[in-house]
Amino acid sequence: MAELVEYRKEKTLPEYEQMKRIDLFNDAEIREIIRKRDSLNLKLVRQTKSMRDYLEFIKYERDLLSLIQKRRKTRNIQDMKGSIDRPISMRIKNLYHQVTERFPQNIRIWEEFLKFVKAFKFMNEASTILDRMIQLHGDKPDVWLRAVVWEYEQTQNMERVKHFMLGGLQRHPDSCMLYSKFLKMKLLEADKVDVQTENGAAQRKHILEQASIIYENSRKKIHSIEYLVNILEIVTEFSCAKDLMNTVLQHMQNEFPLEELMWHTLARRELMGLHMESSIDDKEDDGSSSSEESSIAACKKKLKSCIEVYNEATKILKTEKMWLYFINTMMEINQERQEPTILAALKKQTLQMALKGAYEAGFLSEQHYIYYIEELIKSNSQLENILEVFDKATKTHEKSVRLWEMWMRFYIQNESEQSLYEVFRQGVKKLGGDSYPLWQLIIRYYQVRPDLPNRVEEVFNEAILQPPSVSTRLKAQYIEYVALRKDIHAAREKYDDLVQNSTPCLEIHEKMAQLESTQVEPNVERWRKCHENATHFFGESNINVWIEYIKFEKTQDTPKNISRIYERAIKTLHVDLVDSFEMEHNLLNFS
């Protein structure tokens, strides 16, 4: 092992001599490079090697190479790069070879190796790497795809492309991405053919026939609307593949007439004008009003065709998903800016129509109900209509916190206290433990209603009887409210009452301790009582209550109490928490 390290060291001597000769590094820096490389080499000759050792060495050499290139530039050093850069890049390549052979199952290492050979132009290595990757990781379709893409984009070796593609499809006959890529490459090949030449048209026709065969073969293996939509998007990119595009469209409609995505795809194509024969003559944009009118007319026709498809779809497929596609598309086109007022008004009208249609059919999603109600309020719709929508929304999505909050806020804005409280009660009943935001909202509302002075405490008293997810946070707020509205003495009475007569809640002890600490002349015994209660109720499972108690006693300079609390904590805490507590306690002593 020592001999191997020494041999590798001798091989690097010319590098160091050249570094010094051209003033790339000084003697101290070169000694540090030698030391670091020796250290990294020793790790690689140990009996037990880890992947991290190789990756650390690779990273060091790549960082060194980057530093060399940077210094060459900043110091304007002119030298033959091969005498330094080449040996380093070769060393990195050899390290990648070693790590991939020792840890061949790690796919990321192979991917990094490929990136390296591309960046450093070791292109002749790539084919060997790809073959080895396929041999070891051929069970992964994306590895075959990576090999296909590499050979197609980097080497243009069509024989290798075909070899990997057919091999991948043989191993993964139902791989959507392999068939999609194979088809796209064929269409790219057809698109590049110059049909003006003598044999061009025949050659393109032959390639397109091959593309059709690939597509038909894929249909025998893959039965999925998502796959056909993906294929349709690919073939639509190529004007030379219109026949194939129409075939895919026909198959999609015949085989998946009850799939929402099929109808959504057809509607989107109408919107883009991909399935519409425009009766409007194309005119050059001469800046005249007729040109603008033609453009508006074309957009209106596309939008009308799109809506017709969605309307037909929602009659056939009475599902929330179908209405979601419809409304989301209408919302998307309403986000477009800088368009004629007439067109903007039409788009807004179609969105309102879609929302109303979904509402009447009972298929508005929570998000779309919120949007629909906002639009009704903005347009000053009749109160009766708005309330009817709120009622249906909260019945359809009874667990929606946002809808219940929205309804409450509507009544707050309309100054209807009785209706607000009724909706609040309904929402709490439906939401149960998730109703905390509703309690917060109603409390804040009554806090700014001086004409109803008792309502806040009434609501708080109801809140503390709710499930812990609600009452825990509101108990602490209740104590703070009493302290601010009345005084610290009233807060102490309420605190004592809650401690004795309600479920344990850490937050009230923390809040009361905070309130005691802010007094001009703090009552130390009352302050201490908060920490005592916290450790009593939560001391078995909570390290922090003990730490906070000790911090408090340190501020009071009571070492005897600190010692007593420490001993109690050790006896009270669960066994598996004692070590963590002692660590926190030791850190506290150093602070």
mmCIF file of C-alpha atoms in Angstrom, residues 287-491:
data_model
loop_
_atom_site.group_PDB
_atom_site.id
_atom_site.type_symbol
_atom_site.label_atom_id
_atom_site.label_comp_id
_atom_site.label_asym_id
_atom_site.label_seq_id
_atom_site.Cartn_x
_atom_site.Cartn_y
_atom_site.Cartn_z
ATOM 1 C CA GLY A 287 -52.251 48.598 -38.299
ATOM 2 C CA SER A 288 -55.777 49.246 -39.631
ATOM 3 C CA SER A 289 -58.924 48.813 -37.556
ATOM 4 C CA SER A 290 -60.099 45.961 -39.826
ATOM 5 C CA SER A 291 -56.997 43.967 -38.862
ATOM 6 C CA GLU A 292 -57.777 44.464 -35.166
ATOM 7 C CA GLU A 293 -61.405 43.541 -35.737
ATOM 8 C CA SER A 294 -60.335 40.369 -37.531
ATOM 9 C CA SER A 295 -58.083 39.442 -34.639
ATOM 10 C CA ILE A 296 -60.889 39.998 -32.126
ATOM 11 C CA ALA A 297 -63.295 37.995 -34.280
ATOM 12 C CA ALA A 298 -60.812 35.096 -34.462
ATOM 13 C CA CYS A 299 -60.299 35.124 -30.677
ATOM 14 C CA LYS A 300 -64.050 35.195 -30.083
ATOM 15 C CA LYS A 301 -64.534 32.250 -32.417
ATOM 16 C CA LYS A 302 -61.836 30.233 -30.651
ATOM 17 C CA LEU A 303 -63.349 31.026 -27.274
ATOM 18 C CA LYS A 304 -66.834 30.106 -28.483
ATOM 19 C CA SER A 305 -65.606 26.762 -29.861
ATOM 20 C CA CYS A 306 -63.773 26.052 -26.614
ATOM 21 C CA ILE A 307 -66.875 26.766 -24.519
ATOM 22 C CA GLU A 308 -69.022 24.584 -26.767
ATOM 23 C CA VAL A 309 -66.726 21.634 -26.071
ATOM 24 C CA TYR A 310 -66.777 22.249 -22.311
ATOM 25 C CA ASN A 311 -70.570 22.622 -22.327
ATOM 26 C CA GLU A 312 -70.949 19.323 -24.142
ATOM 27 C CA ALA A 313 -68.463 17.704 -21.753
ATOM 28 C CA THR A 314 -70.281 18.859 -18.611
ATOM 29 C CA LYS A 315 -73.536 17.422 -19.967
ATOM 30 C CA ILE A 316 -71.914 14.026 -20.519
ATOM 31 C CA LEU A 317 -69.621 13.990 -17.491
ATOM 32 C CA LYS A 318 -71.386 15.388 -14.449
ATOM 33 C CA THR A 319 -68.281 15.463 -12.251
ATOM 34 C CA GLU A 320 -66.420 18.045 -10.174
ATOM 35 C CA LYS A 321 -63.214 17.268 -12.094
ATOM 36 C CA MET A 322 -64.817 18.231 -15.425
ATOM 37 C CA TRP A 323 -66.090 21.517 -14.007
ATOM 38 C CA LEU A 324 -62.669 22.141 -12.457
ATOM 39 C CA TYR A 325 -61.055 21.910 -15.906
ATOM 40 C CA PHE A 326 -63.686 24.251 -17.351
ATOM 41 C CA ILE A 327 -63.441 26.905 -14.636
ATOM 42 C CA ASN A 328 -59.643 26.796 -14.357
ATOM 43 C CA THR A 329 -59.328 27.380 -18.109
ATOM 44 C CA MET A 330 -61.727 30.312 -17.953
ATOM 45 C CA MET A 331 -59.853 31.767 -14.968
ATOM 46 C CA GLU A 332 -56.552 31.351 -16.819
ATOM 47 C CA ILE A 333 -57.687 33.264 -19.895
ATOM 48 C CA ASN A 334 -59.046 36.025 -17.648
ATOM 49 C CA GLN A 335 -55.521 36.571 -16.295
ATOM 50 C CA GLU A 336 -54.301 37.717 -19.727
ATOM 51 C CA ARG A 337 -53.509 41.418 -19.987
ATOM 52 C CA GLN A 338 -53.405 44.105 -22.684
ATOM 53 C CA GLU A 339 -56.378 43.013 -24.743
ATOM 54 C CA PRO A 340 -59.371 44.883 -26.208
ATOM 55 C CA THR A 341 -62.135 45.781 -23.743
ATOM 56 C CA ILE A 342 -64.722 43.831 -25.774
ATOM 57 C CA LEU A 343 -62.683 40.643 -25.550
ATOM 58 C CA ALA A 344 -61.943 41.132 -21.832
ATOM 59 C CA ALA A 345 -65.657 41.576 -21.120
ATOM 60 C CA LEU A 346 -66.484 38.419 -23.079
ATOM 61 C CA LYS A 347 -63.891 36.400 -21.164
ATOM 62 C CA LYS A 348 -65.235 37.639 -17.840
ATOM 63 C CA GLN A 349 -68.745 36.751 -18.931
ATOM 64 C CA THR A 350 -67.693 33.200 -19.862
ATOM 65 C CA LEU A 351 -66.013 32.745 -16.473
ATOM 66 C CA GLN A 352 -69.155 33.862 -14.665
ATOM 67 C CA MET A 353 -71.158 31.471 -16.813
ATOM 68 C CA ALA A 354 -68.830 28.561 -15.926
ATOM 69 C CA LEU A 355 -68.957 29.369 -12.212
ATOM 70 C CA LYS A 356 -72.738 29.648 -12.231
ATOM 71 C CA GLY A 357 -73.060 26.391 -14.187
ATOM 72 C CA ALA A 358 -70.864 24.500 -11.709
ATOM 73 C CA TYR A 359 -72.763 26.061 -8.805
ATOM 74 C CA GLU A 360 -76.133 25.006 -10.162
ATOM 75 C CA ALA A 361 -74.814 21.509 -10.914
ATOM 76 C CA GLY A 362 -73.429 21.242 -7.378
ATOM 77 C CA PHE A 363 -69.802 20.800 -8.429
ATOM 78 C CA LEU A 364 -68.022 23.975 -7.317
ATOM 79 C CA SER A 365 -64.787 23.252 -5.472
ATOM 80 C CA GLU A 366 -63.952 25.059 -2.223
ATOM 81 C CA GLN A 367 -61.509 27.368 -3.992
ATOM 82 C CA HIS A 368 -63.999 28.188 -6.741
ATOM 83 C CA TYR A 369 -66.800 28.830 -4.247
ATOM 84 C CA ILE A 370 -64.555 31.424 -2.589
ATOM 85 C CA TYR A 371 -63.829 33.066 -5.943
ATOM 86 C CA TYR A 372 -67.508 32.944 -6.956
ATOM 87 C CA ILE A 373 -68.649 34.574 -3.714
ATOM 88 C CA GLU A 374 -65.974 37.270 -3.995
ATOM 89 C CA GLU A 375 -67.192 38.079 -7.491
ATOM 90 C CA LEU A 376 -70.825 38.203 -6.326
ATOM 91 C CA ILE A 377 -69.908 40.629 -3.547
ATOM 92 C CA LYS A 378 -67.822 42.802 -5.910
ATOM 93 C CA SER A 379 -70.693 42.991 -8.392
ATOM 94 C CA ASN A 380 -73.129 44.048 -5.629
ATOM 95 C CA SER A 381 -75.300 41.018 -6.201
ATOM 96 C CA GLN A 382 -78.531 40.780 -4.215
ATOM 97 C CA LEU A 383 -78.071 39.904 -0.543
ATOM 98 C CA GLU A 384 -80.480 36.987 -0.815
ATOM 99 C CA ASN A 385 -78.442 35.506 -3.672
ATOM 100 C CA ILE A 386 -75.141 35.844 -1.796
ATOM 101 C CA LEU A 387 -76.555 34.235 1.346
ATOM 102 C CA GLU A 388 -77.978 31.377 -0.687
ATOM 103 C CA VAL A 389 -74.525 30.701 -2.168
ATOM 104 C CA PHE A 390 -72.891 30.878 1.281
ATOM 105 C CA ASP A 391 -75.431 28.384 2.613
ATOM 106 C CA LYS A 392 -74.861 25.926 -0.230
ATOM 107 C CA ALA A 393 -71.075 26.366 -0.062
ATOM 108 C CA THR A 394 -70.885 25.508 3.650
ATOM 109 C CA LYS A 395 -73.189 22.540 3.178
ATOM 110 C CA THR A 396 -71.120 21.223 0.245
ATOM 111 C CA HIS A 397 -67.778 21.908 1.974
ATOM 112 C CA GLU A 398 -68.794 21.860 5.639
ATOM 113 C CA LYS A 399 -65.192 21.316 6.805
ATOM 114 C CA SER A 400 -63.882 24.401 4.993
ATOM 115 C CA VAL A 401 -62.534 26.844 7.585
ATOM 116 C CA ARG A 402 -62.042 29.475 4.888
ATOM 117 C CA LEU A 403 -65.691 29.406 3.795
ATOM 118 C CA TRP A 404 -67.019 29.706 7.351
ATOM 119 C CA GLU A 405 -64.585 32.561 8.058
ATOM 120 C CA MET A 406 -65.619 34.254 4.833
ATOM 121 C CA TRP A 407 -69.306 34.065 5.766
ATOM 122 C CA MET A 408 -68.590 35.486 9.223
ATOM 123 C CA ARG A 409 -66.550 38.361 7.747
ATOM 124 C CA PHE A 410 -69.412 39.108 5.360
ATOM 125 C CA TYR A 411 -71.769 39.600 8.323
ATOM 126 C CA ILE A 412 -69.149 41.665 10.173
ATOM 127 C CA GLN A 413 -68.920 44.025 7.189
ATOM 128 C CA ASN A 414 -72.703 44.161 7.015
ATOM 129 C CA GLU A 415 -72.954 44.812 10.774
ATOM 130 C CA SER A 416 -75.308 41.938 11.475
ATOM 131 C CA GLU A 417 -74.281 40.679 14.924
ATOM 132 C CA GLN A 418 -77.090 38.182 15.392
ATOM 133 C CA SER A 419 -76.537 36.532 11.990
ATOM 134 C CA LEU A 420 -72.789 36.537 12.597
ATOM 135 C CA TYR A 421 -73.204 34.663 15.879
ATOM 136 C CA GLU A 422 -75.572 32.130 14.288
ATOM 137 C CA VAL A 423 -73.067 31.361 11.501
ATOM 138 C CA PHE A 424 -70.294 31.163 14.090
ATOM 139 C CA ARG A 425 -72.268 28.552 16.077
ATOM 140 C CA GLN A 426 -72.958 26.526 12.907
ATOM 141 C CA GLY A 427 -69.302 26.645 11.886
ATOM 142 C CA VAL A 428 -68.063 25.560 15.315
ATOM 143 C CA LYS A 429 -70.483 22.631 15.267
ATOM 144 C CA LYS A 430 -69.274 21.445 11.850
ATOM 145 C CA LEU A 431 -65.552 22.116 12.332
ATOM 146 C CA GLY A 432 -65.157 20.903 15.915
ATOM 147 C CA GLY A 433 -61.460 20.834 16.812
ATOM 148 C CA ASP A 434 -60.558 22.796 13.659
ATOM 149 C CA SER A 435 -62.697 25.806 14.624
ATOM 150 C CA TYR A 436 -59.956 27.857 16.347
ATOM 151 C CA PRO A 437 -59.877 30.573 13.598
ATOM 152 C CA LEU A 438 -63.635 31.106 14.056
ATOM 153 C CA TRP A 439 -63.220 31.595 17.815
ATOM 154 C CA GLN A 440 -60.415 34.070 17.231
ATOM 155 C CA LEU A 441 -62.523 36.007 14.748
ATOM 156 C CA ILE A 442 -65.595 36.218 16.974
ATOM 157 C CA ILE A 443 -63.498 37.264 19.981
ATOM 158 C CA ARG A 444 -61.778 40.030 18.006
ATOM 159 C CA TYR A 445 -65.186 41.186 16.775
ATOM 160 C CA TYR A 446 -66.664 41.484 20.262
ATOM 161 C CA GLN A 447 -63.515 43.176 21.570
ATOM 162 C CA VAL A 448 -64.292 46.163 19.323
ATOM 163 C CA ARG A 449 -67.955 46.210 20.320
ATOM 164 C CA PRO A 450 -68.064 48.291 23.546
ATOM 165 C CA ASP A 451 -71.848 48.201 23.357
ATOM 166 C CA LEU A 452 -71.670 44.437 24.119
ATOM 167 C CA PRO A 453 -69.248 44.438 27.094
ATOM 168 C CA ASN A 454 -70.054 40.974 28.425
ATOM 169 C CA ARG A 455 -69.913 39.045 25.153
ATOM 170 C CA VAL A 456 -66.111 38.594 25.108
ATOM 171 C CA GLU A 457 -66.034 36.815 28.471
ATOM 172 C CA GLU A 458 -69.073 34.754 27.517
ATOM 173 C CA VAL A 459 -67.302 33.562 24.367
ATOM 174 C CA PHE A 460 -64.063 32.872 26.257
ATOM 175 C CA ASN A 461 -65.970 30.815 28.827
ATOM 176 C CA GLU A 462 -67.447 28.756 25.985
ATOM 177 C CA ALA A 463 -64.060 28.445 24.296
ATOM 178 C CA ILE A 464 -62.282 26.882 27.286
ATOM 179 C CA LEU A 465 -64.759 23.987 27.148
ATOM 180 C CA GLN A 466 -63.834 23.178 23.540
ATOM 181 C CA PRO A 467 -61.394 20.403 22.422
ATOM 182 C CA PRO A 468 -57.720 21.037 23.338
ATOM 183 C CA SER A 469 -56.835 22.180 19.788
ATOM 184 C CA VAL A 470 -59.108 25.192 20.451
ATOM 185 C CA SER A 471 -59.114 25.685 24.214
ATOM 186 C CA THR A 472 -55.341 25.393 24.749
ATOM 187 C CA ARG A 473 -54.529 28.583 22.850
ATOM 188 C CA LEU A 474 -57.620 30.482 23.943
ATOM 189 C CA LYS A 475 -57.076 29.913 27.687
ATOM 190 C CA ALA A 476 -53.811 31.852 27.516
ATOM 191 C CA GLN A 477 -55.519 34.618 25.530
ATOM 192 C CA TYR A 478 -58.336 34.702 28.100
ATOM 193 C CA ILE A 479 -55.918 35.354 30.974
ATOM 194 C CA GLU A 480 -54.182 38.113 29.017
ATOM 195 C CA TYR A 481 -57.556 39.675 28.146
ATOM 196 C CA VAL A 482 -58.606 39.734 31.819
ATOM 197 C CA ALA A 483 -55.258 41.318 32.819
ATOM 198 C CA LEU A 484 -55.618 44.057 30.210
ATOM 199 C CA ARG A 485 -59.340 44.663 30.709
ATOM 200 C CA LYS A 486 -59.299 44.513 34.519
ATOM 201 C CA ASP A 487 -56.024 44.040 36.422
ATOM 202 C CA ILE A 488 -53.371 41.486 37.427
ATOM 203 C CA HIS A 489 -55.407 40.439 40.478
ATOM 204 C CA ALA A 490 -58.365 39.437 38.301
ATOM 205 C CA ALA A 491 -55.981 37.602 35.962
#
